[in-house]
Short mmCIF file of C-alpha atoms in Angstrom, two decimals:
data_model
loop_
_atom_site.label_atom_id
_atom_site.label_comp_id
_atom_site.label_asym_id
_atom_site.label_seq_id
_atom_site.Cartn_x
_atom_site.Cartn_y
_atom_site.Cartn_z
CA MET H 153 -6.27 17.23 -17.94
CA ALA H 154 -7.78 16.60 -14.52
CA GLY H 155 -4.40 15.39 -13.25
CA ALA H 156 -2.68 18.48 -14.63
CA ASN H 157 -5.29 20.73 -13.01
CA LEU H 158 -4.84 18.93 -9.69
CA LEU H 159 -1.04 19.35 -9.87
CA ALA H 160 -1.50 23.01 -10.77
CA LEU H 161 -3.85 23.43 -7.82
CA ILE H 162 -1.37 21.71 -5.49
CA ASP H 163 1.42 23.92 -6.84
CA ASP H 164 -0.72 27.04 -6.28
CA ILE H 165 -1.54 25.95 -2.73
CA SER H 166 2.09 25.20 -1.94
CA THR H 167 3.09 28.62 -3.33
CA VAL H 168 0.45 30.35 -1.20
CA LEU H 169 1.52 28.43 1.89
CA ASP H 170 5.15 29.32 1.23
CA ASP H 171 4.19 33.00 0.91
CA VAL H 172 2.09 32.71 4.07
CA ALA H 173 5.00 31.20 5.99
CA VAL H 174 7.41 33.96 4.92
CA LEU H 175 4.95 36.80 5.43
CA SER H 176 3.81 35.39 8.78
CA LYS H 177 7.41 35.50 10.01
CA VAL H 178 7.72 39.13 8.89
CA ALA H 179 4.38 40.06 10.47
CA ALA H 180 5.28 38.27 13.70
CA LYS H 181 8.52 40.25 13.96
CA LYS H 182 6.73 43.52 13.32
CA THR H 183 4.05 42.79 15.93
CA ALA H 184 6.58 41.74 18.60
CA GLY H 185 6.41 45.16 20.22
CA VAL H 186 2.67 44.95 20.71
CA LEU H 187 2.97 41.34 21.86
CA GLY H 188 5.42 42.17 24.66
CA ASP H 189 3.15 44.90 25.95
CA ASP H 190 0.11 42.66 25.50
CA LEU H 191 1.66 40.07 27.80
CA ALA H 192 2.46 42.55 30.55
CA LEU H 193 -0.85 44.43 30.33
CA ASN H 194 -3.05 41.36 30.39
CA ALA H 195 -1.11 39.76 33.23
CA GLN H 196 -1.60 42.97 35.20
CA GLN H 197 -5.29 43.12 34.28
CA VAL H 198 -6.03 39.71 35.78
CA ALA H 199 -3.98 40.45 38.89
CA GLY H 200 -6.15 41.13 41.92
CA VAL H 201 -8.51 38.17 41.63
CA THR H 202 -8.33 35.25 44.05
CA ALA H 203 -5.81 32.51 43.23
CA ASP H 204 -8.44 29.87 42.42
CA ARG H 205 -10.10 32.24 39.93
CA GLU H 206 -6.98 33.37 38.03
CA LEU H 207 -7.09 30.71 35.31
CA PRO H 208 -10.90 30.99 34.76
CA VAL H 209 -10.44 34.76 34.36
CA VAL H 210 -7.59 34.24 31.86
CA TRP H 211 -9.81 31.77 29.97
CA ALA H 212 -12.68 34.29 29.89
CA VAL H 213 -10.35 37.00 28.55
CA PHE H 214 -8.95 34.50 26.01
CA LYS H 215 -12.48 33.94 24.67
CA GLY H 216 -13.03 37.69 24.52
CA SER H 217 -9.75 38.07 22.63
CA ALA H 218 -10.78 35.38 20.13
CA LEU H 219 -14.07 37.26 19.55
CA ASN H 220 -12.10 40.48 19.03
CA LYS H 221 -10.06 38.76 16.31
CA LEU H 222 -13.23 37.42 14.66
CA ILE H 223 -14.39 41.02 14.34
CA LEU H 224 -11.06 42.61 13.40
CA VAL H 225 -9.80 40.13 10.77
CA PRO H 226 -12.88 40.38 8.47
CA ALA H 227 -12.82 44.17 8.95
CA ALA H 228 -9.15 44.26 7.91
CA LEU H 229 -9.84 42.09 4.84
CA ALA H 230 -12.75 44.35 3.86
CA ILE H 231 -10.53 47.43 4.15
CA SER H 232 -7.86 45.79 2.02
CA ALA H 233 -10.43 44.75 -0.61
CA PHE H 234 -12.57 47.91 -0.88
CA ILE H 235 -10.49 50.83 0.45
CA PRO H 236 -6.85 49.72 0.18
CA TRP H 237 -5.73 53.36 0.26
CA ALA H 238 -6.77 53.40 3.94
CA VAL H 239 -4.16 50.79 4.95
CA VAL H 240 -1.23 53.22 5.22
CA PRO H 241 -3.21 55.91 7.13
CA LEU H 242 -4.50 53.24 9.51
CA LEU H 243 -0.94 51.98 10.02
CA MET H 244 0.22 55.54 10.73
CA VAL H 245 -2.57 56.00 13.27
CA GLY H 246 -1.67 52.65 14.85
CA GLY H 247 2.02 53.59 14.94
CA ALA H 248 1.25 56.96 16.51
CA PHE H 249 -0.97 55.25 19.09
CA LEU H 250 1.80 52.78 19.94
CA CYS H 251 4.22 55.67 20.50
CA PHE H 252 1.63 57.55 22.56
CA GLU H 253 0.95 54.51 24.71
CA GLY H 254 4.67 53.96 25.27
CA PHE H 255 5.35 57.60 26.15
CA GLU H 256 2.35 57.71 28.47
CA LYS H 257 3.92 54.88 30.44
CA LEU H 258 7.18 56.80 30.69
CA ALA H 259 5.31 59.89 31.84
CA HIS H 260 3.06 57.96 34.23
CA LYS H 261 4.87 59.05 37.38
CA PHE H 262 4.43 62.68 36.34
CA LEU H 263 0.79 62.34 35.25
CA HIS H 264 -0.36 60.17 38.17
CA SER H 265 0.64 60.67 41.76
CA LYS H 266 1.85 57.86 44.00
CA ALA H 267 -1.25 58.46 46.10
CA GLU H 268 -3.44 57.53 43.11
CA ASP H 269 -1.51 54.31 42.53
CA ASP H 270 -1.67 53.46 46.25
CA ALA H 271 -5.41 54.19 46.31
CA HIS H 272 -5.96 51.82 43.37
CA HIS H 273 -3.95 49.09 45.14
CA ASP H 274 -5.92 49.61 48.36
CA GLU H 275 -9.17 49.40 46.39
CA LEU H 276 -8.18 45.99 45.05
CA THR H 277 -7.09 44.78 48.48
CA HIS H 278 -10.31 45.91 50.19
CA ALA H 279 -12.44 44.45 47.41
CA LEU H 280 -10.93 41.02 48.00
CA ALA H 281 -11.09 41.29 51.81
CA ASP H 282 -14.58 42.78 52.16
CA PRO H 283 -17.28 40.06 52.25
CA ALA H 284 -19.87 42.66 51.27
CA VAL H 285 -18.21 43.22 47.89
CA ASP H 286 -19.73 41.24 45.03
CA LEU H 287 -16.65 39.39 43.80
CA VAL H 288 -18.53 38.07 40.76
CA ALA H 289 -19.20 41.64 39.59
CA PHE H 290 -15.63 42.62 40.50
CA GLU H 291 -14.30 39.74 38.42
CA LYS H 292 -16.53 40.65 35.48
CA ASP H 293 -15.18 44.21 35.59
CA LYS H 294 -11.63 42.86 35.45
CA ILE H 295 -12.53 40.69 32.46
CA LYS H 296 -14.22 43.56 30.62
CA GLY H 297 -11.19 45.78 31.22
CA ALA H 298 -8.81 43.12 29.93
CA VAL H 299 -10.94 42.46 26.83
CA ARG H 300 -11.05 46.22 26.06
CA THR H 301 -7.26 46.36 26.39
CA ASP H 302 -6.95 43.30 24.16
CA PHE H 303 -9.18 44.87 21.49
CA ILE H 304 -6.89 47.88 21.17
CA LEU H 305 -3.73 45.77 21.06
CA SER H 306 -5.33 43.24 18.71
CA ALA H 307 -6.34 46.06 16.36
CA GLU H 308 -2.71 47.21 16.33
CA ILE H 309 -1.47 43.67 15.59
CA VAL H 310 -4.03 43.17 12.80
CA ALA H 311 -3.25 46.61 11.29
CA ILE H 312 0.50 45.93 11.29
CA THR H 313 -0.04 42.48 9.78
CA LEU H 314 -2.39 43.90 7.14
CA GLY H 315 0.28 46.43 6.18
CA THR H 316 2.69 43.53 5.64
CA VAL H 317 0.36 41.59 3.32
CA SER H 318 -1.76 44.36 1.77
CA THR H 319 -0.30 43.78 -1.72
CA GLN H 320 -0.73 40.01 -1.59
CA PRO H 321 -3.65 37.92 -2.99
CA PHE H 322 -6.77 37.64 -0.87
CA MET H 323 -6.14 34.04 0.24
CA THR H 324 -2.62 34.90 1.38
CA GLN H 325 -3.98 37.84 3.37
CA LEU H 326 -6.63 35.60 4.92
CA PHE H 327 -4.20 32.85 5.94
CA VAL H 328 -1.60 35.27 7.33
CA LEU H 329 -4.12 37.35 9.29
CA ALA H 330 -5.86 34.25 10.63
CA GLY H 331 -2.56 32.51 11.43
CA ILE H 332 -1.09 35.51 13.24
CA SER H 333 -4.35 36.07 15.15
CA VAL H 334 -4.55 32.45 16.33
CA ALA H 335 -0.85 32.26 17.20
CA MET H 336 -0.86 35.55 19.08
CA THR H 337 -4.03 34.75 21.01
CA ILE H 338 -2.90 31.28 22.08
CA GLY H 339 0.65 32.41 22.70
CA VAL H 340 -0.24 35.50 24.71
CA TYR H 341 -2.85 33.92 26.96
CA GLY H 342 -0.94 30.69 27.39
CA PHE H 343 2.01 32.73 28.60
CA VAL H 344 -0.21 35.00 30.72
CA ALA H 345 -1.66 31.91 32.40
CA GLY H 346 1.88 30.78 33.18
CA ILE H 347 2.85 34.19 34.54
CA VAL H 348 -0.11 34.56 36.89
CA LYS H 349 0.49 31.07 38.29
CA LEU H 350 4.23 31.49 38.81
CA ASP H 351 3.74 32.43 42.46
CA ASP H 352 1.64 29.29 43.02
CA LEU H 353 4.38 27.16 41.44
CA GLY H 354 7.00 28.84 43.61
CA LEU H 355 4.92 28.31 46.75
CA TYR H 356 4.31 24.66 45.81
CA LEU H 357 8.04 24.04 45.41
CA THR H 358 8.91 25.72 48.72
CA GLN H 359 6.70 23.16 50.48
CA LYS H 360 8.60 20.21 49.03
CA ALA H 361 10.99 18.17 51.20
CA SER H 362 13.89 18.64 48.79
CA SER H 363 16.08 21.61 49.64
CA PHE H 364 16.84 21.99 45.93
CA ALA H 365 13.13 22.28 45.09
CA GLN H 366 12.68 24.75 47.93
CA ALA H 367 15.54 26.87 46.61
CA ILE H 368 13.98 26.88 43.12
CA GLY H 369 10.62 27.82 44.62
CA ARG H 370 12.12 30.73 46.55
CA GLY H 371 13.91 31.82 43.38
CA ILE H 372 10.67 31.77 41.39
CA LEU H 373 8.86 33.79 44.08
CA ALA H 374 11.67 36.33 44.12
CA ALA H 375 11.94 36.53 40.31
CA ALA H 376 8.21 36.72 39.44
CA PRO H 377 7.79 40.48 40.18
CA TYR H 378 10.96 41.28 38.23
CA LEU H 379 9.69 39.23 35.27
CA MET H 380 6.58 41.41 35.12
CA LYS H 381 8.71 44.56 35.27
CA ALA H 382 11.06 43.23 32.58
CA LEU H 383 8.12 42.41 30.29
CA SER H 384 6.71 45.87 30.81
CA VAL H 385 10.05 47.58 30.09
CA ALA H 386 10.72 45.42 27.03
CA GLY H 387 7.20 45.97 25.74
CA THR H 388 7.46 49.74 26.17
CA ALA H 389 10.83 49.88 24.39
CA ALA H 390 9.52 47.71 21.57
CA MET H 391 6.49 49.96 21.17
CA PHE H 392 8.78 52.89 20.34
CA LEU H 393 10.81 50.72 17.96
CA VAL H 394 7.77 49.32 16.15
CA GLY H 395 5.62 52.48 16.30
CA GLY H 396 8.53 54.70 15.29
CA GLY H 397 9.43 52.31 12.48
CA ILE H 398 5.87 52.45 11.11
CA LEU H 399 5.88 56.25 11.17
CA VAL H 400 9.32 56.45 9.55
CA HIS H 401 8.32 54.10 6.71
CA GLY H 402 5.10 56.07 6.25
CA VAL H 403 7.05 59.28 5.59
CA PRO H 404 9.36 58.44 2.63
CA PRO H 405 11.63 61.55 2.94
CA LEU H 406 12.27 60.76 6.60
CA HIS H 407 12.88 57.08 5.81
CA HIS H 408 15.34 57.94 3.05
CA ALA H 409 17.13 60.47 5.28
CA ILE H 410 17.63 57.91 8.07
CA ALA H 411 18.68 55.20 5.60
CA HIS H 412 21.21 57.60 4.03
CA ALA H 413 22.54 58.63 7.45
CA VAL H 414 23.21 55.03 8.56
CA GLU H 415 24.42 53.82 5.15
CA GLY H 416 27.92 52.38 5.21
CA LYS H 417 28.11 52.04 8.98
CA GLY H 418 29.29 48.56 9.95
CA GLY H 419 29.48 46.49 13.11
CA VAL H 420 27.16 47.00 16.06
CA VAL H 421 26.66 50.66 15.19
CA GLY H 422 25.35 49.70 11.75
CA LEU H 423 22.94 47.16 13.22
CA LEU H 424 21.58 49.47 15.92
CA ALA H 425 21.63 52.85 14.16
CA GLU H 426 18.37 52.52 12.23
CA PRO H 427 16.35 50.89 15.06
CA LEU H 428 17.60 53.57 17.47
CA ALA H 429 16.63 56.27 14.99
CA ASN H 430 13.16 54.71 14.73
CA ALA H 431 12.94 54.64 18.52
CA VAL H 432 13.89 58.34 18.74
CA VAL H 433 11.19 59.19 16.21
CA GLY H 434 8.78 57.06 18.25
CA VAL H 435 9.61 58.89 21.49
CA ILE H 436 9.19 62.31 19.85
CA ALA H 437 5.91 61.27 18.20
CA GLY H 438 4.64 59.80 21.47
CA ALA H 439 5.44 63.03 23.32
CA LEU H 440 3.66 65.16 20.72
CA VAL H 441 0.55 62.97 20.72
CA LEU H 442 0.49 62.92 24.53
CA VAL H 443 0.66 66.72 24.66
CA ALA H 444 -2.15 66.97 22.11
CA VAL H 445 -4.32 64.43 23.95
CA THR H 446 -3.69 66.14 27.31
CA LEU H 447 -4.67 69.55 25.90
CA ILE H 448 -7.82 68.14 24.29
CA ARG H 449 -8.82 66.48 27.57
CA LYS H 450 -8.33 69.75 29.45
CA VAL H 451 -10.44 71.66 26.93
CA LEU H 452 -13.21 69.05 27.06
CA ASN H 453 -13.15 68.98 30.87
CA LYS H 454 -13.39 72.77 31.02
CA GLY H 455 -16.26 72.69 28.55
CA GLY H 456 -18.07 70.09 30.61
CA ALA H 457 -17.51 72.05 33.80
CA GLY H 458 -18.79 75.22 32.08
CA ASP H 459 -21.95 73.46 30.88
CA ALA H 460 -22.52 72.05 34.36
CA ALA H 461 -22.11 75.52 35.88
CA LYS H 462 -24.69 76.96 33.46
CA ILE H 463 -27.17 74.26 34.44
#
């Protein structure tokens, strides 16, 4: 009997692990949009610190990200256990936020002047050059900003993953959420560390005696800025694809209409039709949310100004 129970237990564990492996792959694909943006955003957040402090800052943000996951994963499991009806609304909110964040990036040049961007760049430059500036406090501000950004993106990743496994047993949910969280955290910040040190690697190679190494170093130095831009563009595009896809699946009539429209289409058109439709929905949703948020901000600012005037 004990042997049979042990075999049954092993079989149950192997079944759970198999489910975890499959569901983790699905969740990883669905969170790819957030991941691409996570990479670009966090690499940008740690930019502006001195070269010898880049990796310690990345490590500090990594620890903050791990703490974020320790808060978010139990919260997600509690939601799934006690208020499972909230999973879909939370996913819809997360999808809408993804679309909003992506559209805000597209609209950045219209919402923020070049003078504002230049002023921010000058602020960073002066902070590093001015001996009177407390670089420890400056560095802590950078870390806090990156951890706040990570919390938002981590919440999106956890929400999307929870939506993937919400109907599964508790242990499967736990293993998938924990596995995705660990993999994303290590993967993101390992890659971010590599990105922020690319220029150092390029500079190191340019100082080598070998002309081949020097050529590679110059290539790395030239390519590094474009890599950041490519990550940002890919992340933004993926946010519309993922966010739009979440919204489409959350509205069954819309999902069925798109599926019916692309049904029977073969070749490249058939492969791209549904993702492109999701992206279009994502762009439209992002624009609507941005308009709503902008109007709310204006109303609140006017209200604050009116209260200040009364005082």
